Amino acid sequence: MNTKLVHVAVAILYRDGKFLMQLRDNIPTIVYPGHWAFFGGHLEPNEPPEIAVKRELQEEIGYVPPVLNPFRNYEDDRAVRHVFHGELTVELKDLVLGEGWDMGLLSVEDIRRGNCYSEVAGSVRPLGDRHQRILLDFVESQTKM
């Protein structure tokens, strides 16, 4: 594990062929402001990624899926993203947004296009480029199974 890079754990949550995403706050000082992104966040010191992703989901939406499986790790010049996936087994209305501007279920078409409308924002908002790439990789991996 490269300890010089920031380590984050994120979750791909899906239901009925759509993917749960968070619209990040539109604050210029954060990474991907006003973009659709995954729920998840930074690992605490010595915290395993599989524990961090569950903690972050509980904090951000008040929900942790019954099963979360590892997908892949993605490393770039800024971070190592530990990506997990699991089924969203509750309705969107049953989630409590604890962090972010909005949340929504994005279709594969939204992901391929790279944006989605947010009622809360009142506009079409972009997907984070890395989030889009990871989701496209995930969709492709599922069609090969």
Coordinates of N, CA, C and O in Angstrom, one line a residue:
M1 N 0.9 -1.2 0.0 CA 0.0 0.0 0.0 C 0.9 1.2 0.0 O 1.8 1.4 0.8
N2 N 0.7 2.1 -0.9 CA 1.4 3.4 -1.0 C 0.9 4.3 0.1 O -0.2 4.8 0.0
T3 N 1.7 4.6 1.1 CA 1.2 5.4 2.2 C 1.3 6.9 2.0 O 0.8 7.7 2.7
K4 N 2.0 7.3 0.9 CA 2.2 8.7 0.6 C 0.9 9.3 -0.1 O 0.6 10.4 0.0
L5 N 0.2 8.4 -0.8 CA -1.1 8.8 -1.4 C -2.2 8.8 -0.4 O -2.2 8.0 0.5
V6 N -3.3 9.6 -0.7 CA -4.5 9.5 0.1 C -5.2 8.2 -0.2 O -5.3 7.9 -1.4
H7 N -5.7 7.5 0.8 CA -6.5 6.3 0.5 C -7.9 6.5 0.8 O -8.2 7.1 1.9
V8 N -8.8 6.2 -0.1 CA -10.2 6.3 0.1 C -10.9 5.0 -0.2 O -10.4 4.2 -1.0
A9 N -12.0 4.8 0.4 CA -12.9 3.6 0.1 C -14.2 4.1 -0.4 O -14.8 5.0 0.3
V10 N -14.7 3.7 -1.5 CA -15.9 4.1 -2.1 C -16.8 2.9 -2.5 O -16.2 1.8 -2.7
A11 N -18.1 3.2 -2.7 CA -19.0 2.1 -3.0 C -19.8 2.3 -4.2 O -20.3 3.4 -4.4
I12 N -19.8 1.3 -5.1 CA -20.8 1.3 -6.2 C -22.0 0.6 -5.7 O -21.9 -0.6 -5.4
L13 N -23.1 1.3 -5.5 CA -24.4 0.7 -5.1 C -25.3 0.7 -6.2 O -25.5 1.8 -6.9
Y14 N -26.0 -0.4 -6.5 CA -26.9 -0.5 -7.6 C -28.2 -1.1 -7.3 O -28.4 -1.9 -6.3
R15 N -29.2 -0.7 -8.1 CA -30.6 -1.2 -7.9 C -31.3 -1.1 -9.3 O -31.3 0.0 -9.9
D16 N -31.9 -2.1 -9.7 CA -32.7 -2.1 -11.0 C -31.9 -1.5 -12.1 O -32.4 -0.7 -12.9
G17 N -30.7 -1.8 -12.3 CA -29.8 -1.4 -13.4 C -29.4 0.1 -13.3 O -28.9 0.6 -14.3
K18 N -29.6 0.7 -12.1 CA -29.1 2.1 -11.9 C -28.2 2.1 -10.8 O -28.1 1.2 -10.0
F19 N -27.4 3.2 -10.7 CA -26.3 3.4 -9.7 C -26.6 4.6 -8.8 O -26.8 5.7 -9.3
L20 N -26.5 4.3 -7.5 CA -26.6 5.4 -6.5 C -25.4 6.3 -6.5 O -24.3 5.8 -6.3
M21 N -25.6 7.6 -6.7 CA -24.5 8.6 -6.7 C -24.8 9.7 -5.8 O -26.0 10.1 -5.6
Q22 N -23.8 10.4 -5.3 CA -23.9 11.6 -4.5 C -23.6 12.8 -5.4 O -22.5 12.7 -6.1
L23 N -24.4 13.8 -5.3 CA -24.0 15.1 -5.9 C -23.2 15.8 -4.9 O -23.8 16.2 -3.8
R24 N -21.9 16.0 -5.1 CA -21.1 16.6 -4.1 C -21.4 18.1 -3.9 O -22.0 18.7 -4.9
D25 N -21.2 18.6 -2.7 CA -21.5 20.0 -2.5 C -20.7 20.9 -3.5 O -19.7 20.5 -4.0
N26 N -21.3 22.0 -3.9 CA -20.7 22.9 -4.9 C -19.8 23.9 -4.2 O -20.1 25.1 -4.2
I27 N -18.8 23.4 -3.5 CA -17.8 24.2 -2.8 C -16.5 24.1 -3.5 O -15.9 23.0 -3.6
P28 N -16.0 25.2 -4.0 CA -14.8 25.2 -4.9 C -13.6 24.5 -4.2 O -12.7 24.1 -4.9
T29 N -13.5 24.5 -2.9 CA -12.3 24.0 -2.2 C -12.3 22.5 -2.1 O -11.3 21.9 -1.6
I30 N -13.4 21.8 -2.4 CA -13.4 20.3 -2.3 C -13.1 19.7 -3.7 O -13.1 20.3 -4.7
V31 N -12.7 18.4 -3.7 CA -12.5 17.7 -4.9 C -13.8 17.4 -5.6 O -14.8 17.0 -4.9
Y32 N -13.9 17.6 -6.9 CA -15.1 17.4 -7.6 C -16.3 18.2 -7.1 O -17.4 17.6 -6.9
P33 N -16.2 19.5 -6.9 CA -17.3 20.3 -6.5 C -18.5 20.2 -7.5 O -18.3 20.4 -8.7
G34 N -19.7 20.0 -7.0 CA -20.9 20.0 -7.9 C -20.9 18.9 -8.9 O -21.6 19.0 -9.9
H35 N -20.1 17.8 -8.7 CA -20.1 16.7 -9.6 C -20.8 15.5 -8.9 O -20.8 15.3 -7.7
W36 N -21.3 14.6 -9.7 CA -21.8 13.3 -9.3 C -20.6 12.4 -9.0 O -19.7 12.4 -9.7
A37 N -20.6 11.7 -7.8 CA -19.5 10.9 -7.4 C -20.0 9.8 -6.5 O -21.2 9.7 -6.2
F38 N -19.1 8.9 -6.1 CA -19.5 7.8 -5.2 C -19.6 8.3 -3.8 O -19.0 9.2 -3.4
F39 N -20.4 7.5 -3.0 CA -20.4 7.7 -1.6 C -19.2 7.0 -1.1 O -18.8 5.9 -1.6
G40 N -18.5 7.5 0.0 CA -17.3 6.9 0.5 C -16.4 8.1 1.0 O -16.8 9.2 1.0
G41 N -15.2 7.7 1.4 CA -14.3 8.7 1.9 C -13.0 8.2 2.4 O -12.7 7.0 2.1
H42 N -12.3 9.0 3.0 CA -10.9 8.7 3.5 C -10.9 7.6 4.5 O -11.7 7.6 5.4
L43 N -9.8 6.8 4.5 CA -9.5 5.8 5.5 C -8.9 6.6 6.7 O -8.1 7.5 6.6
E44 N -9.3 6.2 7.9 CA -8.7 6.6 9.1 C -7.4 5.9 9.3 O -7.2 4.9 8.7
P45 N -6.5 6.4 10.1 CA -5.2 5.8 10.3 C -5.4 4.3 10.7 O -6.2 4.0 11.6
N46 N -4.7 3.4 10.0 CA -4.7 2.0 10.2 C -6.1 1.3 10.0 O -6.3 0.2 10.5
E47 N -7.0 2.0 9.4 CA -8.3 1.5 9.1 C -8.3 0.7 7.8 O -8.0 1.2 6.8
P48 N -8.8 -0.6 7.8 CA -8.9 -1.4 6.6 C -10.0 -0.8 5.7 O -11.0 -0.3 6.2
P49 N -9.7 -0.8 4.4 CA -10.7 -0.2 3.4 C -12.1 -0.8 3.6 O -13.1 -0.1 3.5
E50 N -12.2 -2.1 3.9 CA -13.6 -2.7 4.0 C -14.4 -2.2 5.2 O -15.6 -2.2 5.2
I51 N -13.6 -1.7 6.2 CA -14.3 -1.1 7.4 C -14.6 0.3 7.1 O -15.7 0.8 7.4
A52 N -13.7 1.0 6.4 CA -13.9 2.4 6.1 C -15.1 2.6 5.2 O -15.9 3.6 5.4
V53 N -15.3 1.8 4.2 CA -16.4 2.0 3.3 C -17.7 1.9 4.0 O -18.6 2.6 3.8
K54 N -17.8 0.9 4.9 CA -19.0 0.7 5.7 C -19.3 1.9 6.6 O -20.4 2.4 6.8
R55 N -18.2 2.4 7.3 CA -18.3 3.6 8.2 C -18.8 4.8 7.4 O -19.7 5.5 7.8
E56 N -18.2 5.0 6.2 CA -18.5 6.2 5.4 C -20.0 6.1 4.9 O -20.7 7.1 4.9
L57 N -20.4 4.9 4.5 CA -21.8 4.8 4.0 C -22.8 5.0 5.1 O -23.8 5.7 4.9
Q58 N -22.5 4.5 6.3 CA -23.4 4.8 7.5 C -23.4 6.3 7.8 O -24.5 6.8 8.0
E59 N -22.3 7.0 7.7 CA -22.3 8.4 8.0 C -23.0 9.2 6.9 O -23.7 10.2 7.2
E60 N -22.8 8.8 5.6 CA -23.3 9.6 4.5 C -24.7 9.4 4.1 O -25.4 10.3 3.6
I61 N -25.2 8.1 4.2 CA -26.6 7.8 3.8 C -27.4 7.0 4.8 O -28.5 6.6 4.6
G62 N -26.8 6.6 6.0 CA -27.5 5.9 7.0 C -27.8 4.5 6.5 O -28.8 3.9 7.0
Y63 N -27.0 3.9 5.7 CA -27.3 2.6 5.1 C -26.0 1.9 4.7 O -25.1 2.5 4.1
V64 N -25.9 0.6 5.0 CA -24.8 -0.3 4.6 C -25.5 -1.5 4.0 O -26.3 -2.2 4.7
P65 N -25.1 -1.9 2.8 CA -25.7 -3.1 2.2 C -25.3 -4.3 2.9 O -24.3 -4.4 3.5
P66 N -26.2 -5.4 2.9 CA -25.9 -6.6 3.5 C -24.6 -7.2 3.1 O -23.9 -7.8 3.9
V67 N -24.2 -7.1 1.8 CA -23.0 -7.6 1.2 C -22.3 -6.5 0.4 O -22.9 -5.9 -0.4
L68 N -21.0 -6.3 0.7 CA -20.2 -5.4 0.0 C -19.0 -6.2 -0.5 O -18.2 -6.7 0.4
N69 N -18.7 -6.3 -1.8 CA -17.6 -7.0 -2.3 C -16.6 -6.1 -2.9 O -17.0 -5.1 -3.5
P70 N -15.3 -6.4 -2.8 CA -14.3 -5.6 -3.5 C -14.4 -5.7 -5.0 O -14.8 -6.8 -5.5
F71 N -14.2 -4.6 -5.7 CA -14.2 -4.6 -7.1 C -12.8 -4.5 -7.6 O -12.2 -5.4 -8.1
R72 N -12.2 -3.3 -7.5 CA -10.8 -3.0 -7.9 C -10.3 -1.9 -7.1 O -11.0 -1.1 -6.6
N73 N -8.9 -1.7 -7.2 CA -8.3 -0.5 -6.7 C -7.8 0.3 -7.8 O -7.4 -0.3 -8.8
Y74 N -8.0 1.6 -7.7 CA -7.6 2.5 -8.8 C -6.6 3.5 -8.1 O -6.9 4.1 -7.1
E75 N -5.4 3.6 -8.7 CA -4.4 4.5 -8.2 C -4.0 5.5 -9.2 O -3.8 5.2 -10.4
D76 N -3.9 6.8 -8.8 CA -3.4 7.8 -9.7 C -2.5 8.7 -8.9 O -2.0 8.3 -7.8
D77 N -2.1 9.9 -9.4 CA -1.1 10.7 -8.7 C -1.6 11.3 -7.4 O -0.8 11.9 -6.7
R78 N -2.9 11.2 -7.2 CA -3.5 11.9 -5.9 C -4.0 10.9 -4.9 O -3.9 11.1 -3.7
A79 N -4.5 9.7 -5.4 CA -5.2 8.8 -4.4 C -5.2 7.4 -4.9 O -5.0 7.1 -6.0
V80 N -5.4 6.5 -3.9 CA -5.7 5.1 -4.1 C -7.2 5.0 -3.8 O -7.6 5.3 -2.6
R81 N -8.0 4.6 -4.7 CA -9.4 4.4 -4.5 C -9.7 2.9 -4.4 O -9.5 2.1 -5.3
H82 N -10.1 2.5 -3.2 CA -10.5 1.1 -2.9 C -12.0 1.0 -3.2 O -12.8 1.6 -2.5
V83 N -12.4 0.3 -4.3 CA -13.8 0.4 -4.8 C -14.5 -1.0 -4.4 O -14.0 -2.0 -4.7
F84 N -15.6 -0.8 -3.8 CA -16.5 -1.9 -3.4 C -17.8 -1.8 -4.2 O -18.1 -0.8 -4.7
H85 N -18.5 -2.9 -4.2 CA -19.8 -2.9 -4.8 C -20.8 -3.7 -4.1 O -20.5 -4.7 -3.4
G86 N -22.1 -3.3 -4.1 CA -23.2 -4.0 -3.4 C -24.5 -3.6 -3.9 O -24.6 -2.5 -4.5
E87 N -25.5 -4.4 -3.6 CA -26.9 -4.0 -4.0 C -27.5 -3.1 -3.0 O -27.4 -3.3 -1.8
L88 N -28.2 -2.1 -3.6 CA -29.0 -1.2 -2.8 C -30.3 -1.9 -2.5 O -31.1 -2.1 -3.5
T89 N -30.6 -2.3 -1.3 CA -31.8 -3.2 -1.0 C -32.9 -2.4 -0.4 O -33.9 -2.9 0.0
V90 N -32.8 -1.0 -0.3 CA -33.8 -0.2 0.2 C -34.2 0.9 -0.9 O -33.5 1.1 -1.8
E91 N -35.3 1.5 -0.7 CA -35.7 2.6 -1.6 C -34.9 3.8 -1.3 O -34.4 4.1 -0.2
L92 N -34.8 4.7 -2.3 CA -34.1 5.9 -2.2 C -34.6 6.8 -1.1 O -33.9 7.4 -0.3
K93 N -35.9 6.8 -0.9 CA -36.6 7.6 0.1 C -36.2 7.1 1.5 O -36.4 7.9 2.5
D94 N -35.7 5.9 1.7 CA -35.3 5.4 3.0 C -33.9 5.8 3.4 O -33.5 5.5 4.5
L95 N -33.2 6.4 2.5 CA -31.8 6.8 2.8 C -31.8 8.2 3.3 O -32.7 9.0 3.0
V96 N -30.9 8.5 4.2 CA -30.8 9.9 4.8 C -29.5 10.5 4.3 O -28.4 10.0 4.7
L97 N -29.6 11.5 3.5 CA -28.4 12.2 2.9 C -27.7 13.0 4.0 O -28.2 14.0 4.4
G98 N -26.6 12.5 4.5 CA -25.9 13.2 5.6 C -24.7 14.0 5.1 O -24.1 14.8 5.8
E99 N -24.4 13.9 3.8 CA -23.3 14.6 3.2 C -23.6 14.8 1.7 O -24.0 13.8 1.1
G100 N -23.4 16.0 1.2 CA -23.6 16.2 -0.2 C -24.8 17.1 -0.5 O -25.5 17.4 0.4
W101 N -25.0 17.4 -1.7 CA -26.0 18.4 -2.2 C -27.3 17.6 -2.6 O -28.4 18.1 -2.4
D102 N -27.1 16.4 -3.2 CA -28.2 15.6 -3.7 C -27.7 14.2 -3.8 O -26.5 13.9 -3.7
M103 N -28.7 13.3 -4.1 CA -28.3 11.9 -4.4 C -29.3 11.5 -5.4 O -30.4 12.0 -5.5
G104 N -28.9 10.5 -6.2 CA -29.9 10.0 -7.2 C -29.4 8.7 -7.8 O -28.2 8.2 -7.6
L105 N -30.3 8.0 -8.5 CA -30.0 6.8 -9.2 C -29.7 7.1 -10.7 O -30.6 7.6 -11.4
L106 N -28.5 6.9 -11.1 CA -28.1 7.2 -12.5 C -28.2 6.0 -13.3 O -27.7 4.9 -12.9
S107 N -28.7 6.2 -14.5 CA -28.7 5.1 -15.5 C -27.4 4.9 -16.2 O -26.5 5.8 -16.1
V108 N -27.2 3.8 -16.9 CA -26.0 3.5 -17.6 C -25.9 4.6 -18.7 O -24.8 5.1 -19.0
E109 N -27.0 5.0 -19.3 CA -27.0 6.1 -20.3 C -26.4 7.4 -19.7 O -25.6 8.1 -20.3
D110 N -26.9 7.8 -18.5 CA -26.4 8.9 -17.8 C -24.9 8.8 -17.6 O -24.1 9.8 -17.8
I111 N -24.4 7.7 -17.2 CA -23.0 7.4 -16.9 C -22.2 7.6 -18.2 O -21.2 8.3 -18.3
R112 N -22.7 7.0 -19.3 CA -22.0 7.1 -20.6 C -21.9 8.5 -21.1 O -20.9 8.9 -21.6
R113 N -23.0 9.2 -20.9 CA -23.1 10.6 -21.3 C -22.2 11.5 -20.5 O -21.7 12.6 -20.9
G114 N -22.1 11.1 -19.2 CA -21.2 11.9 -18.3 C -21.9 13.0 -17.5 O -21.2 13.8 -16.9
N115 N -23.2 13.0 -17.4 CA -24.0 14.0 -16.6 C -25.4 13.5 -16.3 O -25.8 12.5 -16.9
C116 N -26.0 14.2 -15.4 CA -27.3 13.8 -15.0 C -28.0 15.0 -14.3 O -27.3 15.8 -13.7
Y117 N -29.3 15.2 -14.5 CA -30.1 16.3 -13.9 C -30.2 16.1 -12.4 O -30.5 14.9 -12.0
S118 N -30.1 17.1 -11.7 CA -30.4 17.1 -10.2 C -31.6 18.1 -10.0 O -31.4 19.3 -10.3
E119 N -32.6 17.6 -9.4 CA -33.7 18.5 -9.0 C -33.3 19.5 -8.0 O -33.7 20.7 -8.0
V120 N -32.5 19.0 -7.0 CA -32.0 19.9 -5.9 C -31.2 21.1 -6.5 O -31.4 22.2 -6.2
A121 N -30.3 20.7 -7.4 CA -29.4 21.7 -8.0 C -30.2 22.5 -9.1 O -29.8 23.6 -9.4
G122 N -31.2 21.9 -9.6 CA -32.0 22.6 -10.7 C -31.2 22.7 -12.0 O -31.5 23.5 -12.8
S123 N -30.3 21.7 -12.2 CA -29.5 21.8 -13.4 C -28.8 20.4 -13.7 O -28.8 19.5 -12.8
V124 N -28.4 20.2 -14.9 CA -27.6 19.0 -15.3 C -26.2 19.2 -14.7 O -25.6 20.2 -14.9
R125 N -25.7 18.2 -14.0 CA -24.4 18.2 -13.3 C -23.5 17.1 -13.9 O -24.0 16.0 -14.2
P126 N -22.2 17.4 -14.0 CA -21.3 16.4 -14.6 C -21.0 15.3 -13.6 O -21.0 15.5 -12.4
L127 N -20.6 14.1 -14.1 CA -19.9 13.1 -13.3 C -18.5 13.4 -13.2 O -17.9 13.9 -14.1
G128 N -17.9 13.1 -12.0 CA -16.4 13.1 -11.9 C -15.8 12.2 -12.9 O -16.3 11.1 -13.1
D129 N -14.8 12.6 -13.6 CA -14.2 11.8 -14.7 C -13.7 10.4 -14.2 O -14.0 9.4 -14.9
R130 N -13.1 10.4 -13.0 CA -12.6 9.1 -12.5 C -13.8 8.2 -12.1 O -13.8 7.0 -12.3
H131 N -14.9 8.8 -11.6 CA -16.0 8.0 -11.2 C -16.7 7.5 -12.4 O -17.2 6.3 -12.4
Q132 N -16.8 8.2 -13.5 CA -17.3 7.7 -14.8 C -16.5 6.5 -15.3 O -17.1 5.5 -15.6
R133 N -15.2 6.7 -15.3 CA -14.3 5.6 -15.8 C -14.5 4.3 -14.9 O -14.7 3.2 -15.5
I134 N -14.6 4.5 -13.6 CA -14.8 3.3 -12.7 C -16.1 2.6 -13.0 O -16.2 1.4 -13.1
L135 N -17.2 3.4 -13.1 CA -18.5 2.9 -13.4 C -18.6 2.2 -14.7 O -19.2 1.1 -14.8
L136 N -17.9 2.8 -15.7 CA -17.9 2.1 -17.1 C -17.2 0.8 -17.0 O -17.6 -0.2 -17.6
D137 N -16.1 0.8 -16.3 CA -15.3 -0.5 -16.0 C -16.2 -1.5 -15.3 O -16.2 -2.7 -15.7
F138 N -16.9 -1.1 -14.3 CA -17.8 -2.0 -13.6 C -18.9 -2.5 -14.5 O -19.1 -3.8 -14.5
V139 N -19.6 -1.7 -15.2 CA -20.6 -2.1 -16.1 C -20.1 -3.1 -17.1 O -20.7 -4.2 -17.3
E140 N -18.9 -2.8 -17.7 CA -18.3 -3.8 -18.6 C -18.0 -5.1 -18.0 O -18.2 -6.1 -18.6
S141 N -17.5 -5.1 -16.8 CA -17.1 -6.3 -16.1 C -18.4 -7.2 -15.8 O -18.3 -8.4 -15.8
Q142 N -19.5 -6.5 -15.6 CA -20.7 -7.3 -15.3 C -21.3 -7.9 -16.6 O -21.9 -9.0 -16.5
T143 N -21.1 -7.3 -17.7 CA -21.6 -7.8 -18.9 C -20.8 -9.0 -19.4 O -21.3 -9.8 -20.2
K144 N -19.6 -9.1 -18.9 CA -18.7 -10.2 -19.3 C -19.0 -11.5 -18.5 O -18.5 -12.6 -18.8
M145 N -19.7 -11.3 -17.4 CA -20.0 -12.5 -16.5 C -21.1 -13.4 -17.0 O -21.9 -13.0 -17.8

